[in-house]
Amino acid sequence: MSDLLNLSKKLLSIDDFSLLKTIADMPAIPDGAVNVRKNGEGVLRNSTENVKIEPKKDKSGIDVYVKANSKGERVHIPVIITDGGISELVYNDFYIGENAECEIVAGCGIHNNDTCNSSRHDGVHAFHLGKGAKVRYTEKHFGGGSGENIMNPITEIYMDEDSVFDLDTTQIEGVTSTDRRTFAKVGANAKLNMTERLVTHDEQIAKSDVDISLEGEGAALRIISRSVARDSSKQIFHPRAIGNSACAAHIQCDSIIMDNAVVTSIPEIVANSADAQMIHEAAIGRINNEQLLKLQTLGLTTEEAETVIVEGFLE
């Protein structure tokens, strides 16, 4: 590994890799480009011939450069926090060259056993896609332990013509509070596919604001949001698509509500062009009793049947 950074006093432990496996499918140091943060500091970094990772000089974060026309690159950039009382704000910028194709695997895992101090990670990720570039970006958030875990991700996407961006985000469990914000500008014949999966429980609060501008002719957007709210948790979704050209957009928000939870869904579409074709739909409901009964007749308990239905819904 050309520029492997492995700080001797901050080596990743077995427990660290267990957390990394949960959020980034990374049970060991992967081949290829990688950057790992632990407790507010970089502990592992490697660049490759086609992917260059550089630390920012003016603030916390990294710049990632993917070479034009490169194919099949995979980049891991997870963050883990294992101590209480840590609060960080990180800026990561990604520059994807023309016609490059890559997968970027992110994720934030906090395991805070400090009941007196919360742990917080705020991340600002900005993606700049060149003409014809294709990116798949996956991000998972997970919280464990007994303390408060706070995560506030901001995602900015700037797409040149003919580019494709597949955004797949998942909040697994254990996140006390999250304020998720996504912004994008989609160029001519570019396509943005966004899938969001979110689970809340206990007294957790989750907000998700999405603001997408379809700027170029032939731009396309698809947003699919699926969530499950349990106990006394609260969720608020506000996806907004703005059509400024002959474009197409489809927003779909589906939620399962349980116990005493509260879910608010506000899909919004704005057409500034007579040639914009835009659709939105939203549904909130309880688990289907017929599905529960069918699974129970197969020998599952009510709790086991609910788990099967929820997992299938979130896939």
Steps between C-alpha positions, in 0.01 A plus 500: 500500500669813367426756771354286779454702817468286812556702815674277754304624801160474328500156341164354410388226738284192445202693639576783258491264204171355626356852488656562158345179368156618612519842334730443203530124437863530607602215735868558416720750316371492141695510179479829317446856619402542864475769767388420855433751779484395864411731786562814296831403338620317189636154582522337158546644152599355164488630144524305175608572145151622406373632835688763696401589858644815654433658841364853490740771605252760625248285688422147609428260214633360174500561126450193282595506130388222266687503169305553179406183305594271791268204560415270789659704778371449858565757771435447875467812720332392830498685831481340845472654846560284807543767769240724662518878484635516143346755261639548150417674173665349192505625140563247223509595131493248214611591148396234250666535160320474167372150416639357824302224673543431871334388822546699820421328830453730797329463836512624857495275804491628857524270800471734796493352851528841666153580639607851603646622170354467151706416193433690178614477140403763243620431147478714187558293185513684166512303172608657172428269205659565162327431172397135466622403849320225693507474879335265748515641852386299802485630854385325818452654843498294819505581869576274796578519869308687767580866426349743251608461136442797268565500124423787261605421141490759220534373144556731202499364144597693186448303180627585151315374195456126444620415851330249732493505881348217708461611862409231755479605866393290798453581869507161667430573868628672811520858368354730764459798269567565133445798271566379146529750213550421133547753219560433131519670162440259212629589153378407152422129454642429845323257737481509878360195681455543875392227743463578869428243772452610858410333830425685824404373844469613864494884508714548191445788257581491128465780247574470130493798263569439131525781244572398139516736200462344154688754291566343161277361230452126545599507869335225706442444872364210702464516878385200704470547876407212730488532876386323814412695815461313831431587864474881547741602225432781252580529131462792258562464125500791255627402154473781241560475126525810281462454124664783308501328160351214299572246773344212695470446877331240721488519879366210707486503882374193692501464878398237755384654825486300826423554869484875582728625225431807285583524128465809281552470124500808275598415140513812282536556127552833323479535121660809349471357148191390308700196385581375851335167593485459876324254732491463877329257734508421871355228722508448877340197668523218749624148431240302308309269737456237228876482453550462874241224522647310207848500653365402840328197347847396383618490862644850547426706809347846455838662557675267253229560239532878539876474452461300178248749360712804594817351350317416178353851484841665537673290232 
